[in-house]
Coordinates of C-alpha atoms and ligand atoms in Angstrom, one line a residue:
M1 CA 87.6 116.0 103.6
L2 CA 90.0 116.8 106.5
T3 CA 89.3 115.8 110.0
G4 CA 90.9 116.7 113.4
A5 CA 92.8 113.3 113.2
D6 CA 94.5 114.6 110.0
R7 CA 95.9 117.5 111.8
V8 CA 99.7 117.1 112.2
P9 CA 101.1 118.1 115.8
T10 CA 104.6 117.4 114.8
G11 CA 105.8 120.8 113.5
A12 CA 105.1 119.9 109.9
E13 CA 102.7 122.9 109.5
R14 CA 105.8 125.1 110.0
V15 CA 107.7 123.2 107.4
L16 CA 105.2 122.2 104.8
A17 CA 102.9 125.3 104.6
G18 CA 102.7 126.5 101.0
M19 CA 105.1 123.6 99.9
E20 CA 104.3 121.3 96.8
V21 CA 104.3 117.8 98.1
V22 CA 104.0 114.9 95.7
V23 CA 102.5 111.8 97.2
T24 CA 102.7 108.5 95.2
G25 CA 100.3 105.5 96.2
A26 CA 97.7 108.2 97.4
S27 CA 94.8 106.0 96.0
G28 CA 96.1 103.4 98.6
F29 CA 95.4 103.1 102.3
C30 CA 98.7 104.7 103.6
G31 CA 99.4 107.2 100.7
A32 CA 95.8 108.8 101.1
A33 CA 96.6 109.3 104.9
V34 CA 99.8 111.0 103.9
A35 CA 98.0 113.2 101.3
R36 CA 95.3 114.1 103.6
A37 CA 98.1 115.1 106.4
A38 CA 100.0 117.1 104.0
A39 CA 97.0 118.9 103.0
A40 CA 96.1 119.4 106.7
A41 CA 99.6 120.8 107.4
G42 CA 99.0 123.5 104.5
A43 CA 100.9 121.8 101.6
R44 CA 99.7 121.9 98.0
V45 CA 99.4 118.2 97.3
R46 CA 100.0 116.5 93.9
C47 CA 99.0 112.8 93.7
L48 CA 100.9 110.7 91.3
G49 CA 99.4 107.3 90.3
R50 CA 97.1 105.3 88.3
R51 CA 94.2 106.4 90.1
P52 CA 93.5 109.8 91.9
G53 CA 94.2 110.2 95.7
P54 CA 91.7 111.6 98.1
L55 CA 92.5 115.1 97.5
G56 CA 94.9 117.4 95.5
R57 CA 95.8 117.4 91.9
H58 CA 96.0 114.1 90.2
V59 CA 99.0 113.5 87.7
P60 CA 98.6 110.0 86.0
W61 CA 101.6 107.8 86.6
D62 CA 102.2 104.2 86.1
A63 CA 105.3 103.3 88.2
A64 CA 105.9 100.1 86.1
R65 CA 106.8 102.2 83.0
D66 CA 106.5 106.0 83.1
V67 CA 108.9 108.6 84.2
P68 CA 107.1 110.7 86.9
D69 CA 106.5 114.4 86.5
L70 CA 108.3 116.0 89.7
A71 CA 108.8 119.4 88.3
G72 CA 108.1 122.1 91.0
A73 CA 107.9 119.5 93.8
D74 CA 109.5 120.6 97.1
L75 CA 109.2 117.1 98.7
V76 CA 108.5 113.6 97.3
V77 CA 106.9 110.8 99.5
H78 CA 106.8 107.7 97.6
L79 CA 104.3 105.0 98.9
A80 CA 103.4 103.3 95.4
A81 CA 104.2 99.7 95.6
A82 CA 103.2 96.2 94.3
V83 CA 102.1 94.9 97.7
G84 CA 100.8 91.7 98.9
D85 CA 101.7 87.9 98.9
P86 CA 100.6 86.3 95.5
V87 CA 101.3 83.2 93.9
P88 CA 105.2 82.9 94.0
G89 CA 107.1 82.4 90.8
P90 CA 109.2 84.3 88.2
A91 CA 106.1 86.3 86.9
T92 CA 105.3 87.8 90.3
E93 CA 109.0 88.6 90.7
R94 CA 109.1 90.3 87.4
A95 CA 105.8 92.3 88.0
Y96 CA 107.0 93.4 91.6
R97 CA 110.4 94.4 90.5
A98 CA 108.9 96.5 87.7
V99 CA 107.1 98.7 90.2
N100 CA 109.2 98.3 93.4
V101 CA 112.6 98.5 91.8
D102 CA 112.6 99.9 88.4
G103 CA 109.8 102.3 89.3
T104 CA 112.1 103.5 92.1
A105 CA 115.0 104.0 89.9
R106 CA 112.8 106.2 87.6
L107 CA 111.5 108.2 90.5
L108 CA 114.8 108.7 92.0
D109 CA 116.2 110.1 88.7
A110 CA 113.3 112.4 88.3
A111 CA 113.5 113.6 91.8
A112 CA 117.3 114.5 91.2
A113 CA 118.2 116.7 94.2
R114 CA 114.7 117.1 95.6
P115 CA 114.1 115.5 99.1
V116 CA 112.5 112.0 99.0
V117 CA 111.0 110.1 101.7
W118 CA 110.7 106.5 100.6
V119 CA 108.3 104.3 102.5
S120 CA 109.8 100.9 102.9
S121 CA 108.6 98.0 105.2
A122 CA 110.0 96.0 108.2
S123 CA 109.3 93.0 105.7
V124 CA 113.0 93.8 104.5
Y125 CA 114.7 92.5 107.6
R126 CA 116.1 89.1 107.6
P127 CA 113.6 86.6 109.2
G128 CA 114.6 85.2 112.5
G129 CA 117.1 86.7 114.9
P130 CA 116.3 88.6 117.9
T131 CA 113.0 90.2 118.8
L132 CA 114.1 93.6 119.1
V133 CA 115.1 94.9 115.6
A134 CA 117.1 98.0 115.0
E135 CA 118.0 99.4 111.6
E136 CA 121.4 97.8 111.6
H137 CA 119.5 94.3 111.4
P138 CA 120.5 92.5 108.2
V139 CA 118.3 93.2 105.2
D140 CA 118.5 89.8 103.3
G141 CA 116.7 86.5 103.1
Q142 CA 113.2 87.8 102.7
L143 CA 110.5 85.3 102.1
T144 CA 108.4 87.0 99.4
A145 CA 108.7 88.8 96.2
Y146 CA 107.4 91.9 98.0
G147 CA 110.0 91.6 100.6
R148 CA 112.8 91.1 98.1
T149 CA 111.9 94.1 95.8
K150 CA 111.0 96.5 98.6
A151 CA 114.8 95.7 99.9
A152 CA 116.2 96.1 96.4
G153 CA 114.1 99.5 96.1
E154 CA 115.2 100.9 99.4
R155 CA 118.8 100.1 98.6
L156 CA 118.5 102.5 95.5
A157 CA 116.7 105.0 97.7
L158 CA 119.4 104.9 100.4
A159 CA 122.2 105.2 97.8
A160 CA 120.4 108.4 96.4
G161 CA 120.4 109.8 99.9
A162 CA 116.7 109.5 100.5
V163 CA 115.1 109.1 104.1
V164 CA 113.9 105.2 104.3
L165 CA 110.9 104.6 106.6
R166 CA 110.4 101.1 107.7
P167 CA 106.8 100.8 109.3
R168 CA 105.3 97.3 110.4
A169 CA 101.9 96.2 109.9
V170 CA 100.0 99.4 109.4
Y171 CA 96.5 99.6 110.6
G172 CA 93.7 102.3 110.8
P173 CA 90.7 103.4 109.0
G174 CA 90.3 102.0 105.5
D175 CA 92.9 99.2 106.0
P176 CA 92.5 96.9 103.0
H177 CA 95.2 94.3 104.1
L178 CA 95.2 93.2 107.8
L179 CA 91.7 93.4 108.9
P180 CA 90.2 91.7 106.0
R181 CA 92.6 88.8 106.1
L182 CA 92.0 88.5 109.8
L183 CA 88.4 88.2 109.2
Q184 CA 88.9 85.8 106.5
A185 CA 91.1 83.5 108.6
R186 CA 88.3 83.0 111.2
R187 CA 86.9 79.4 111.2
G188 CA 83.5 79.7 112.7
R189 CA 84.0 81.0 116.3
W190 CA 87.8 80.1 116.2
L191 CA 90.7 82.0 114.9
P192 CA 93.9 79.6 114.2
V193 CA 97.2 81.2 115.3
P194 CA 100.6 79.6 114.9
G195 CA 102.6 79.2 118.2
P196 CA 102.5 80.8 121.7
D197 CA 101.8 84.5 122.1
V198 CA 104.5 86.9 121.0
R199 CA 105.3 90.7 121.3
L200 CA 105.1 92.6 118.1
S201 CA 105.2 96.3 116.8
L202 CA 102.3 97.7 114.8
T203 CA 102.2 101.0 113.2
A204 CA 99.0 103.2 113.2
V205 CA 98.6 104.9 109.9
E206 CA 98.4 108.3 111.5
N207 CA 101.9 107.7 112.9
L208 CA 103.3 106.6 109.6
A209 CA 101.7 109.9 108.0
D210 CA 103.3 112.1 110.6
A211 CA 106.7 110.3 110.1
C212 CA 106.5 110.8 106.4
L213 CA 106.0 114.4 106.8
A214 CA 108.4 115.2 109.6
A215 CA 111.2 113.0 108.0
T216 CA 111.8 115.6 105.3
G217 CA 114.0 117.1 107.9
W218 CA 115.8 114.0 109.1
P219 CA 119.2 113.0 107.9
P220 CA 119.3 110.5 105.0
G221 CA 118.9 106.8 106.2
A222 CA 116.8 104.2 107.4
Y223 CA 114.2 104.8 110.3
N224 CA 111.9 102.3 112.0
V225 CA 108.6 103.6 112.4
A226 CA 106.0 102.0 114.9
D227 CA 103.6 102.8 117.7
D228 CA 105.0 103.9 121.1
R229 CA 104.8 100.4 122.6
P230 CA 104.7 96.8 121.4
Y231 CA 101.6 94.6 121.7
S232 CA 100.8 91.2 122.7
R233 CA 99.8 89.5 119.4
D234 CA 97.1 87.4 121.1
A235 CA 95.4 90.4 122.6
V236 CA 95.4 92.4 119.5
L237 CA 93.8 89.6 117.5
R238 CA 91.1 88.9 120.3
D239 CA 90.5 92.7 120.6
V240 CA 90.2 93.7 117.0
L241 CA 87.9 90.8 116.3
A242 CA 85.8 91.7 119.3
A243 CA 85.7 95.3 118.2
T244 CA 84.3 94.5 114.9
G245 CA 81.4 92.5 116.4
Q246 CA 83.0 89.0 115.3
P247 CA 84.7 87.8 118.3
A248 CA 86.7 84.5 118.1
R249 CA 88.6 82.2 120.5
L250 CA 92.2 81.7 119.6
L251 CA 93.2 78.1 118.5
H252 CA 97.0 77.9 119.1
L253 CA 98.6 75.4 116.5
P254 CA 102.2 74.3 116.5
V255 CA 104.2 76.4 114.2
G256 CA 105.5 73.5 112.3
L257 CA 101.7 72.6 111.5
A258 CA 100.8 75.9 110.4
G259 CA 104.2 75.9 108.3
G260 CA 103.1 72.6 106.6
A261 CA 99.6 74.0 105.8
A262 CA 101.1 77.1 104.4
G263 CA 103.4 75.1 102.1
A264 CA 100.4 72.9 100.9
A265 CA 98.3 76.0 100.4
T266 CA 101.1 77.7 98.2
A267 CA 101.8 74.5 96.2
L268 CA 98.0 74.5 95.4
S269 CA 98.1 78.1 94.5
R270 CA 100.7 77.2 91.9
L271 CA 98.4 74.9 90.3
T272 CA 95.2 77.0 90.4
R273 CA 97.0 80.3 89.8
R274 CA 94.9 81.8 92.7
A275 CA 96.5 83.6 95.7
P276 CA 97.2 81.1 98.4
T277 CA 95.1 81.4 101.4
L278 CA 98.0 80.8 103.7
T279 CA 101.6 81.3 103.2
R280 CA 105.0 80.9 105.0
Y281 CA 105.4 84.6 105.1
A282 CA 101.9 84.9 106.9
V283 CA 102.9 82.2 109.3
D284 CA 106.3 83.9 110.1
Q285 CA 104.7 87.4 110.6
L286 CA 102.3 86.0 113.2
A287 CA 104.6 83.4 114.9
R288 CA 107.7 85.5 115.3
G289 CA 107.7 88.3 117.6
M290 CA 109.3 91.5 116.1
V291 CA 109.5 94.7 118.0
L292 CA 110.9 97.5 116.0
D293 CA 113.5 99.7 117.9
I294 CA 112.3 103.2 117.2
S295 CA 114.8 105.1 119.1
R296 CA 116.6 106.6 116.0
A297 CA 113.3 108.1 114.7
R298 CA 112.6 109.4 118.4
A299 CA 115.9 111.1 118.5
R300 CA 114.8 113.1 115.5
G301 CA 111.4 114.1 117.3
Y302 CA 109.2 111.3 116.1
R303 CA 106.4 111.0 118.9
P304 CA 103.8 108.4 118.0
R305 CA 100.5 109.9 119.1
R306 CA 98.2 107.1 118.1
A307 CA 97.8 103.5 119.5
L308 CA 95.7 100.6 118.7
A309 CA 93.1 101.6 121.5
D310 CA 92.1 104.6 119.5
H311 CA 91.5 102.3 116.5
L312 CA 89.5 99.8 118.6
A313 CA 87.4 102.7 120.0
R314 CA 86.5 103.7 116.3
L315 CA 86.0 100.1 115.3
R316 CA 83.5 99.8 118.1
A317 CA 81.8 102.9 117.3
S318 CA 81.3 102.0 113.5
Ligands
NAP401 N1 99.9 98.3 104.9 C1 101.0 97.8 105.6 O1 100.7 97.2 106.5 C2 102.4 98.2 105.2 C3 103.5 97.8 106.0 C4 104.6 98.3 105.7 C5 105.0 99.1 104.6 N2 103.8 99.4 103.8 C6 104.2 100.3 102.5 O2 103.3 101.4 102.4 C7 103.1 101.7 101.1 C8 101.7 101.7 100.9 O3 101.0 100.5 101.1 P1 99.5 100.2 101.4 O4 99.4 99.3 102.6 O5 98.8 101.7 101.5 O6 99.0 99.5 100.1 P2 97.8 99.8 99.1 O7 96.7 100.4 99.8 O8 97.6 98.5 98.3 O9 98.3 100.9 98.2 C9 99.3 100.7 97.2 C10 99.5 101.8 96.4 O10 100.5 101.8 95.3 C11 99.9 102.0 94.0 N3 100.5 101.3 93.0 C12 100.6 100.0 92.9 N4 101.2 99.7 91.6 C13 101.3 100.9 91.0 C14 101.8 101.2 89.8 N5 102.2 100.4 88.9 N6 101.8 102.7 89.3 C15 101.4 103.6 90.2 N7 100.9 103.3 91.5 C16 100.9 102.0 91.9 C17 98.5 101.8 94.2 O11 97.8 102.5 93.3 P3 96.5 101.9 92.2 O12 95.4 102.6 92.7 O13 97.1 102.3 90.8 O14 96.6 100.5 92.4 C18 98.1 102.2 95.6 O15 98.1 103.7 95.6 C19 103.9 100.7 100.4 O16 104.9 101.1 99.8 C20 104.1 99.5 101.4 O17 105.1 98.7 101.1 C21 102.6 99.1 104.1

């Protein structure tokens, strides 16, 4: 079902009406938002994936092994990816590579000269360094199989002339990642957080969907995609938990202590083969400020229309 929130006020209607837009990963959180936004802009939507998307024609595709059917597509928006922070090791690297790198190579081959918008992640950026991160920031030293294979996949996409988008911490209705993890991390009425408050970028899923559709007209290259302004980490954590009706007080832990706990949890996960409850990556994401410089996307007309306040209002009302 299309809602008013799915309307795309970015000029996408003019460009997409009547076009055949292929969306991969449309059974997932961000891909579903892109598929809905493309349909709202008047496009015919084809969802490629193991499971159907929220609308449009479903064409089965396993990114880990199949060549995708892109015949007749006017635009390909690629969001399918192995995501998450599972037990590290060679098996995880292989499984993530099969989807995020080899699957990308098959997709780019099949796309040939068709425009491709390839959704990457700010997780590709080298950890550490300045808080304000522009697209020139080095892409290496990632802490997870996810980050490493997304970086390798986007290298292929950039070499093939795709538009690569780098959102950070996408939130919105149906988010299966951030909010569930946040609720899980509560300890009674407390939420442990590593280090003092920091500034960070988040990306509303509607803003990402707008960018995916508008980017078809942008020059090839990498673009950061985030909300208009950065947020205070502590205010976000407090406000989101309060809006879900499960408020918590923040317990600030030394970063070294949180890192040590993450190391222990990861070592334990190798023995139990169950996903670690805390990882170095999660600690890094929370402890280190990262504000994406979105001026390159802005110069192409990107205007983030949603902010966390909109999502908080929805959470309070639900
Ligand atoms: N959420 C965030 O905070 C965030 C931040 C930065 C970047 N991103 C990027 O946004 C994209 C979407 O992420 P998401 O948050 O929407 O994750 P998600 O909800 O877990 O969706 C992942 C999608 O990838 C598909 N997929 C996984 N393995 C596949 C395979 N072998 N063959 C075909 N499809 C496969 C899944 O389909 P199945 O139904 O078949 O499992 C699902 O549709 C990813 O590229 C991710 O890197 C997300």
